[in-house]
PDB file of C-alpha atoms in Angstrom:
ATOM      1  CA  ALA A   1       0.105   0.062   0.061  1.00 70.00           C
ATOM      2  CA  GLN A   2       1.038   3.432  -0.607  1.00 78.00           C
ATOM      3  CA  THR A   3       1.228   5.928   2.187  1.00 91.00           C
ATOM      4  CA  VAL A   4       1.606   9.783   1.961  1.00 96.00           C
ATOM      5  CA  THR A   5       2.679  11.688   4.935  1.00 96.00           C
ATOM      6  CA  GLN A   6       2.583  15.328   5.705  1.00 97.00           C
ATOM      7  CA  SER A   7       4.231  16.095   9.052  1.00 96.00           C
ATOM      8  CA  GLN A   8       3.220  19.752   9.296  1.00 96.00           C
ATOM      9  CA  PRO A   9      -0.517  20.056  10.393  1.00 96.00           C
ATOM     10  CA  GLU A  10      -0.518  23.903  10.548  1.00 97.00           C
ATOM     11  CA  MET A  11       1.917  26.545   9.088  1.00 97.00           C
ATOM     12  CA  SER A  12       1.759  30.193   8.838  1.00 97.00           C
ATOM     13  CA  VAL A  13       3.684  32.783   6.727  1.00 98.00           C
ATOM     14  CA  GLN A  14       3.587  36.612   6.326  1.00 98.00           C
ATOM     15  CA  GLU A  15       2.289  37.907   3.207  1.00 98.00           C
ATOM     16  CA  ALA A  16       4.803  38.341   0.458  1.00 97.00           C
ATOM     17  CA  GLU A  17       7.069  35.818   2.121  1.00 98.00           C
ATOM     18  CA  THR A  18       7.975  32.222   1.019  1.00 98.00           C
ATOM     19  CA  VAL A  19       6.861  29.090   2.561  1.00 98.00           C
ATOM     20  CA  THR A  20       7.568  25.299   2.016  1.00 98.00           C
ATOM     21  CA  LEU A  21       5.213  22.653   2.887  1.00 98.00           C
ATOM     22  CA  SER A  22       6.614  19.009   3.028  1.00 98.00           C
ATOM     23  CA  CYS A  23       5.407  15.836   1.869  1.00 98.00           C
ATOM     24  CA  THR A  24       6.948  12.277   1.943  1.00 97.00           C
ATOM     25  CA  TYR A  25       5.573   9.154   0.431  1.00 97.00           C
ATOM     26  CA  ASP A  26       6.201   5.395   0.703  1.00 95.00           C
ATOM     27  CA  THR A  27       6.057   3.246  -2.516  1.00 92.00           C
ATOM     28  CA  SER A  28       7.777   0.398  -4.225  1.00 91.00           C
ATOM     29  CA  GLU A  29       6.588   1.677  -7.621  1.00 90.00           C
ATOM     30  CA  ASN A  30       9.032   3.396 -10.094  1.00 90.00           C
ATOM     31  CA  ASN A  31       6.538   5.199 -12.218  1.00 91.00           C
ATOM     32  CA  TYR A  32       3.880   7.386 -10.473  1.00 94.00           C
ATOM     33  CA  TYR A  33       2.421  10.788 -10.203  1.00 95.00           C
ATOM     34  CA  LEU A  34       2.402  13.387  -7.430  1.00 96.00           C
ATOM     35  CA  PHE A  35       0.089  16.068  -6.837  1.00 97.00           C
ATOM     36  CA  TRP A  36      -0.627  19.200  -4.597  1.00 98.00           C
ATOM     37  CA  TYR A  37      -4.197  20.201  -4.282  1.00 97.00           C
ATOM     38  CA  LYS A  38      -5.548  23.328  -2.326  1.00 97.00           C
ATOM     39  CA  GLN A  39      -8.707  23.405  -0.413  1.00 97.00           C
ATOM     40  CA  PRO A  40      -9.607  27.025   0.623  1.00 96.00           C
ATOM     41  CA  PRO A  41     -12.534  27.680   3.037  1.00 92.00           C
ATOM     42  CA  SER A  42     -14.884  27.327   0.221  1.00 91.00           C
ATOM     43  CA  ARG A  43     -13.988  23.656   0.334  1.00 92.00           C
ATOM     44  CA  GLN A  44     -13.497  23.438  -3.467  1.00 93.00           C
ATOM     45  CA  MET A  45     -10.367  21.138  -4.247  1.00 95.00           C
ATOM     46  CA  ILE A  46      -8.181  22.724  -6.542  1.00 95.00           C
ATOM     47  CA  LEU A  47      -5.208  21.362  -8.387  1.00 96.00           C
ATOM     48  CA  VAL A  48      -2.094  23.406  -7.789  1.00 97.00           C
ATOM     49  CA  ILE A  49       0.694  21.486  -9.285  1.00 97.00           C
ATOM     50  CA  ARG A  50       1.660  18.041 -10.522  1.00 96.00           C
ATOM     51  CA  GLN A  51       4.996  16.003 -10.998  1.00 96.00           C
ATOM     52  CA  GLU A  52       5.632  12.908 -13.046  1.00 93.00           C
ATOM     53  CA  ALA A  53       8.187  10.726 -11.345  1.00 93.00           C
ATOM     54  CA  TYR A  54       9.985  10.010 -14.537  1.00 92.00           C
ATOM     55  CA  LYS A  55      10.794  13.646 -14.941  1.00 90.00           C
ATOM     56  CA  GLN A  56      13.827  15.019 -13.146  1.00 86.00           C
ATOM     57  CA  GLN A  57      12.874  18.549 -13.587  1.00 93.00           C
ATOM     58  CA  ASN A  58      10.874  20.044 -10.826  1.00 96.00           C
ATOM     59  CA  ALA A  59       7.501  21.334 -11.844  1.00 95.00           C
ATOM     60  CA  THR A  60       6.564  25.103 -11.462  1.00 96.00           C
ATOM     61  CA  GLU A  61       3.341  26.982 -11.898  1.00 95.00           C
ATOM     62  CA  ASN A  62       3.696  30.551 -11.398  1.00 96.00           C
ATOM     63  CA  ARG A  63       4.453  31.190  -7.657  1.00 97.00           C
ATOM     64  CA  PHE A  64       4.202  27.478  -6.884  1.00 98.00           C
ATOM     65  CA  SER A  65       7.234  25.128  -7.354  1.00 97.00           C
ATOM     66  CA  VAL A  66       7.965  21.691  -6.135  1.00 98.00           C
ATOM     67  CA  ASN A  67      11.202  19.959  -4.905  1.00 97.00           C
ATOM     68  CA  PHE A  68      10.967  16.535  -5.952  1.00 97.00           C
ATOM     69  CA  GLN A  69      13.563  14.170  -4.590  1.00 96.00           C
ATOM     70  CA  LYS A  70      12.563  10.732  -5.813  1.00 95.00           C
ATOM     71  CA  ALA A  71      15.391   8.715  -3.864  1.00 94.00           C
ATOM     72  CA  ALA A  72      14.429  10.346  -0.745  1.00 95.00           C
ATOM     73  CA  LYS A  73      10.595   9.955  -1.742  1.00 96.00           C
ATOM     74  CA  SER A  74      10.039  13.542  -0.759  1.00 97.00           C
ATOM     75  CA  PHE A  75       7.903  16.201  -2.646  1.00 97.00           C
ATOM     76  CA  SER A  76       7.711  19.545  -1.057  1.00 98.00           C
ATOM     77  CA  LEU A  77       5.651  22.428  -2.299  1.00 98.00           C
ATOM     78  CA  LYS A  78       7.210  25.923  -2.311  1.00 98.00           C
ATOM     79  CA  ILE A  79       4.817  29.025  -2.223  1.00 98.00           C
ATOM     80  CA  SER A  80       6.690  32.310  -3.060  1.00 98.00           C
ATOM     81  CA  ASP A  81       5.317  35.817  -2.530  1.00 98.00           C
ATOM     82  CA  SER A  82       2.654  34.368  -0.479  1.00 98.00           C
ATOM     83  CA  GLN A  83      -0.840  36.048  -0.864  1.00 97.00           C
ATOM     84  CA  LEU A  84      -3.800  36.254   1.479  1.00 97.00           C
ATOM     85  CA  GLY A  85      -5.617  33.891  -1.089  1.00 96.00           C
ATOM     86  CA  ASP A  86      -3.163  31.310  -0.529  1.00 97.00           C
ATOM     87  CA  THR A  87      -4.768  30.492   2.907  1.00 97.00           C
ATOM     88  CA  ALA A  88      -6.103  26.999   2.493  1.00 97.00           C
ATOM     89  CA  MET A  89      -5.682  23.457   3.481  1.00 97.00           C
ATOM     90  CA  TYR A  90      -2.763  21.865   1.275  1.00 98.00           C
ATOM     91  CA  PHE A  91      -3.058  18.102   0.449  1.00 98.00           C
ATOM     92  CA  CYS A  92      -0.216  15.984  -1.287  1.00 97.00           C
ATOM     93  CA  ALA A  93      -1.628  12.974  -3.169  1.00 96.00           C
ATOM     94  CA  PHE A  94       0.176  10.234  -4.824  1.00 95.00           C
ATOM     95  CA  MET A  95      -1.080   7.831  -7.859  1.00 92.00           C
ATOM     96  CA  LYS A  96       0.596   4.912  -9.366  1.00 89.00           C
ATOM     97  CA  ASP A  97       1.111   4.920 -13.124  1.00 83.00           C
ATOM     98  CA  THR A  98      -0.963   1.828 -13.512  1.00 79.00           C
ATOM     99  CA  GLY A  99      -3.330   2.712 -10.732  1.00 77.00           C
ATOM    100  CA  ASN A 100      -6.660   4.443 -10.613  1.00 81.00           C
ATOM    101  CA  GLN A 101      -6.732   6.037  -7.146  1.00 83.00           C
ATOM    102  CA  PHE A 102      -5.313   8.865  -5.274  1.00 89.00           C
ATOM    103  CA  TYR A 103      -3.556   8.295  -1.740  1.00 92.00           C
ATOM    104  CA  PHE A 104      -3.851  11.503   0.092  1.00 95.00           C
ATOM    105  CA  GLY A 105      -1.832  12.960   2.998  1.00 96.00           C
ATOM    106  CA  THR A 106      -3.435  14.434   6.004  1.00 95.00           C
ATOM    107  CA  GLY A 107      -3.068  17.885   4.703  1.00 97.00           C
ATOM    108  CA  THR A 108      -1.344  21.135   6.051  1.00 98.00           C
ATOM    109  CA  SER A 109      -3.340  24.192   7.023  1.00 97.00           C
ATOM    110  CA  LEU A 110      -1.766  27.160   5.832  1.00 98.00           C
ATOM    111  CA  THR A 111      -2.604  30.693   7.038  1.00 98.00           C
ATOM    112  CA  VAL A 112      -1.012  33.619   5.322  1.00 98.00           C
ATOM    113  CA  ILE A 113      -0.832  36.602   7.716  1.00 97.00           C
ATOM    114  CA  PRO A 114      -1.247  40.144   6.407  1.00 96.00           C
TER     115      PRO A 114
ATOM    116  CA  ASP B   1     -19.836  26.160 -17.005  1.00 61.00           C
ATOM    117  CA  THR B   2     -19.464  23.968 -14.000  1.00 68.00           C
ATOM    118  CA  ALA B   3     -16.958  21.067 -14.871  1.00 92.00           C
ATOM    119  CA  VAL B   4     -18.023  18.658 -12.064  1.00 96.00           C
ATOM    120  CA  SER B   5     -21.316  19.560 -10.260  1.00 96.00           C
ATOM    121  CA  GLN B   6     -22.951  17.933  -7.171  1.00 97.00           C
ATOM    122  CA  THR B   7     -26.332  18.488  -5.727  1.00 97.00           C
ATOM    123  CA  PRO B   8     -27.123  19.275  -3.209  1.00 97.00           C
ATOM    124  CA  LYS B   9     -24.262  21.146  -1.745  1.00 96.00           C
ATOM    125  CA  TYR B  10     -25.786  20.857   1.863  1.00 97.00           C
ATOM    126  CA  LEU B  11     -27.947  18.027   3.088  1.00 97.00           C
ATOM    127  CA  VAL B  12     -29.267  17.910   6.648  1.00 97.00           C
ATOM    128  CA  THR B  13     -31.312  14.883   7.637  1.00 97.00           C
ATOM    129  CA  GLN B  14     -32.329  12.588  10.468  1.00 97.00           C
ATOM    130  CA  MET B  15     -30.702   9.274  11.541  1.00 97.00           C
ATOM    131  CA  GLY B  16     -32.344   6.508   9.659  1.00 97.00           C
ATOM    132  CA  ASN B  17     -33.359   8.342   6.479  1.00 97.00           C
ATOM    133  CA  ASP B  18     -32.198   7.519   2.959  1.00 97.00           C
ATOM    134  CA  LYS B  19     -30.724  10.147   0.862  1.00 97.00           C
ATOM    135  CA  SER B  20     -29.023  10.381  -2.482  1.00 97.00           C
ATOM    136  CA  ILE B  21     -26.082  12.867  -3.828  1.00 98.00           C
ATOM    137  CA  LYS B  22     -25.931  13.260  -7.533  1.00 97.00           C
ATOM    138  CA  CYS B  23     -22.839  14.047  -9.496  1.00 97.00           C
ATOM    139  CA  GLU B  24     -22.452  15.210 -13.134  1.00 97.00           C
ATOM    140  CA  GLN B  25     -19.328  16.040 -15.045  1.00 96.00           C
ATOM    141  CA  ASN B  26     -19.157  17.671 -18.604  1.00 95.00           C
ATOM    142  CA  LEU B  27     -15.687  17.045 -19.074  1.00 93.00           C
ATOM    143  CA  GLY B  28     -16.132  14.004 -21.053  1.00 92.00           C
ATOM    144  CA  HIS B  29     -14.047  11.982 -18.632  1.00 93.00           C
ATOM    145  CA  ASP B  30     -14.234   8.170 -18.274  1.00 90.00           C
ATOM    146  CA  THR B  31     -13.660   7.652 -14.642  1.00 93.00           C
ATOM    147  CA  MET B  32     -15.523   9.110 -11.709  1.00 94.00           C
ATOM    148  CA  TYR B  33     -14.914   8.896  -8.004  1.00 94.00           C
ATOM    149  CA  TRP B  34     -16.535   9.457  -4.565  1.00 95.00           C
ATOM    150  CA  TYR B  35     -14.466  10.447  -1.619  1.00 95.00           C
ATOM    151  CA  LYS B  36     -15.589  11.035   1.910  1.00 96.00           C
ATOM    152  CA  GLN B  37     -13.682  13.886   3.873  1.00 96.00           C
ATOM    153  CA  ASP B  38     -14.241  13.518   7.684  1.00 93.00           C
ATOM    154  CA  SER B  39     -14.134  16.352  10.426  1.00 92.00           C
ATOM    155  CA  LYS B  40     -10.456  16.017  10.489  1.00 91.00           C
ATOM    156  CA  LYS B  41     -10.255  16.856   6.841  1.00 92.00           C
ATOM    157  CA  PHE B  42      -9.007  13.353   5.911  1.00 93.00           C
ATOM    158  CA  LEU B  43      -9.838  12.292   2.349  1.00 93.00           C
ATOM    159  CA  LYS B  44     -10.708   8.670   1.659  1.00 91.00           C
ATOM    160  CA  ILE B  45     -11.659   7.063  -1.448  1.00 92.00           C
ATOM    161  CA  MET B  46     -15.116   5.240  -1.495  1.00 93.00           C
ATOM    162  CA  PHE B  47     -15.799   4.252  -5.057  1.00 91.00           C
ATOM    163  CA  SER B  48     -14.701   4.784  -8.511  1.00 90.00           C
ATOM    164  CA  TYR B  49     -16.478   3.868 -11.725  1.00 89.00           C
ATOM    165  CA  ASN B  50     -14.891   3.583 -15.315  1.00 88.00           C
ATOM    166  CA  ASN B  51     -17.291   3.846 -18.140  1.00 83.00           C
ATOM    167  CA  LYS B  52     -20.090   2.838 -15.846  1.00 81.00           C
ATOM    168  CA  GLU B  53     -18.138  -0.125 -14.312  1.00 86.00           C
ATOM    169  CA  LEU B  54     -17.097  -0.374 -10.727  1.00 87.00           C
ATOM    170  CA  ILE B  55     -13.429  -0.481 -10.409  1.00 85.00           C
ATOM    171  CA  ILE B  56     -12.834   0.538  -6.817  1.00 82.00           C
ATOM    172  CA  ASN B  57     -15.079  -0.314  -3.898  1.00 80.00           C
ATOM    173  CA  GLU B  58     -13.264   0.438  -0.737  1.00 81.00           C
ATOM    174  CA  THR B  59     -14.471  -0.998   2.551  1.00 80.00           C
ATOM    175  CA  VAL B  60     -17.443   1.238   3.231  1.00 88.00           C
ATOM    176  CA  PRO B  61     -20.724   0.133   4.619  1.00 90.00           C
ATOM    177  CA  ASN B  62     -23.157  -1.594   2.337  1.00 91.00           C
ATOM    178  CA  ARG B  63     -25.619   1.058   3.254  1.00 95.00           C
ATOM    179  CA  PHE B  64     -23.624   3.204   0.624  1.00 95.00           C
ATOM    180  CA  SER B  65     -24.548   2.266  -3.056  1.00 94.00           C
ATOM    181  CA  PRO B  66     -23.093   4.067  -6.030  1.00 93.00           C
ATOM    182  CA  LYS B  67     -25.080   4.114  -9.239  1.00 93.00           C
ATOM    183  CA  SER B  68     -23.726   5.252 -12.732  1.00 92.00           C
ATOM    184  CA  PRO B  69     -26.362   5.449 -15.165  1.00 91.00           C
ATOM    185  CA  ASP B  70     -23.956   6.721 -17.879  1.00 90.00           C
ATOM    186  CA  LYS B  71     -20.206   7.809 -17.820  1.00 89.00           C
ATOM    187  CA  ALA B  72     -21.153  11.586 -16.965  1.00 94.00           C
ATOM    188  CA  HIS B  73     -23.118  10.615 -13.918  1.00 95.00           C
ATOM    189  CA  LEU B  74     -22.204   9.102 -10.726  1.00 95.00           C
ATOM    190  CA  ASN B  75     -24.749   9.108  -7.893  1.00 96.00           C
ATOM    191  CA  LEU B  76     -24.242   7.942  -4.245  1.00 97.00           C
ATOM    192  CA  HIS B  77     -27.216   6.512  -2.383  1.00 97.00           C
ATOM    193  CA  ILE B  78     -27.114   6.129   1.397  1.00 97.00           C
ATOM    194  CA  ASN B  79     -29.533   4.006   3.368  1.00 96.00           C
ATOM    195  CA  SER B  80     -30.223   4.116   6.871  1.00 97.00           C
ATOM    196  CA  LEU B  81     -28.201   7.119   7.721  1.00 97.00           C
ATOM    197  CA  GLU B  82     -26.142   7.198  10.875  1.00 97.00           C
ATOM    198  CA  LEU B  83     -24.572  10.068  12.686  1.00 96.00           C
ATOM    199  CA  GLY B  84     -21.080   8.861  11.663  1.00 94.00           C
ATOM    200  CA  ASP B  85     -22.028   9.423   7.937  1.00 96.00           C
ATOM    201  CA  SER B  86     -21.867  13.183   8.635  1.00 97.00           C
ATOM    202  CA  ALA B  87     -19.066  14.624   6.547  1.00 97.00           C
ATOM    203  CA  VAL B  88     -18.252  16.318   3.196  1.00 97.00           C
ATOM    204  CA  TYR B  89     -18.675  14.082   0.195  1.00 98.00           C
ATOM    205  CA  PHE B  90     -16.774  14.881  -2.991  1.00 97.00           C
ATOM    206  CA  CYS B  91     -17.264  13.524  -6.599  1.00 97.00           C
ATOM    207  CA  ALA B  92     -14.160  13.688  -8.785  1.00 96.00           C
ATOM    208  CA  SER B  93     -13.506  12.743 -12.371  1.00 95.00           C
ATOM    209  CA  ARG B  94     -10.429  12.101 -14.488  1.00 93.00           C
ATOM    210  CA  SER B  95      -9.835  11.659 -18.098  1.00 89.00           C
ATOM    211  CA  ARG B  96      -8.374   8.303 -19.700  1.00 82.00           C
ATOM    212  CA  GLY B  97      -4.460   9.034 -20.310  1.00 79.00           C
ATOM    213  CA  ALA B  98      -4.460  11.870 -17.628  1.00 83.00           C
ATOM    214  CA  TYR B  99      -3.684  11.581 -13.969  1.00 86.00           C
ATOM    215  CA  GLU B 100      -5.068  14.601 -12.252  1.00 90.00           C
ATOM    216  CA  GLN B 101      -8.612  14.571 -10.897  1.00 93.00           C
ATOM    217  CA  TYR B 102     -11.044  17.397 -11.034  1.00 95.00           C
ATOM    218  CA  PHE B 103     -13.296  17.605  -8.006  1.00 96.00           C
ATOM    219  CA  GLY B 104     -16.903  18.872  -7.517  1.00 96.00           C
ATOM    220  CA  PRO B 105     -17.656  21.518  -4.742  1.00 95.00           C
ATOM    221  CA  GLY B 106     -18.455  19.057  -2.435  1.00 96.00           C
ATOM    222  CA  THR B 107     -21.642  18.091  -0.453  1.00 97.00           C
ATOM    223  CA  ARG B 108     -21.779  18.719   3.281  1.00 97.00           C
ATOM    224  CA  LEU B 109     -24.088  15.890   4.780  1.00 98.00           C
ATOM    225  CA  THR B 110     -25.185  16.407   8.408  1.00 97.00           C
ATOM    226  CA  VAL B 111     -27.064  13.682  10.101  1.00 97.00           C
ATOM    227  CA  THR B 112     -28.892  14.644  13.334  1.00 97.00           C
TER     228      THR B 112
END
């Protein structure tokens, strides 16, 4: 079974600063996909970024980037220039290449302080 | 244009009742899911359908029954509701060949 661990239940960051959310996972698979989803107070689940395990280059989407360390099974999310709208619950998710389901971490609640 | 929609968004009902939650996606996706998010925000998969065929059926009480009349719809029927069923239920969909899932807005179910 795959497990996803987010060791930071809560974090806070000052507006305009940078914050990094950590995620580790356990798998024996070689090909898989990793995701970060954001859930603001509206509760809508929004895809932030995704990473294919076979790609060495770290994914980036505007202010969001990941640090993917395959050997260490680590997949952290960096948010630069934090904005108030980044306040949300962030979930890390894993999916096997041959699978059909996500395995979610327990989430990190991020608060951006004005 | 809502990609994945769920109705209702809020549902308050009494123990012992039977209720349904509907999900529709207009993305042309082949695979649909139901997730349960508990009070601690933990997301757990319940069911998945691919082209109307059940492919994931996690260990949920058999009071929960999914129905997929076509590949754009996946409904969730719950019999004999219990207090512990109170949660937010999310529908999601995924395209064949893609890996990200698109989520509906969620249905907050409260059982009193």
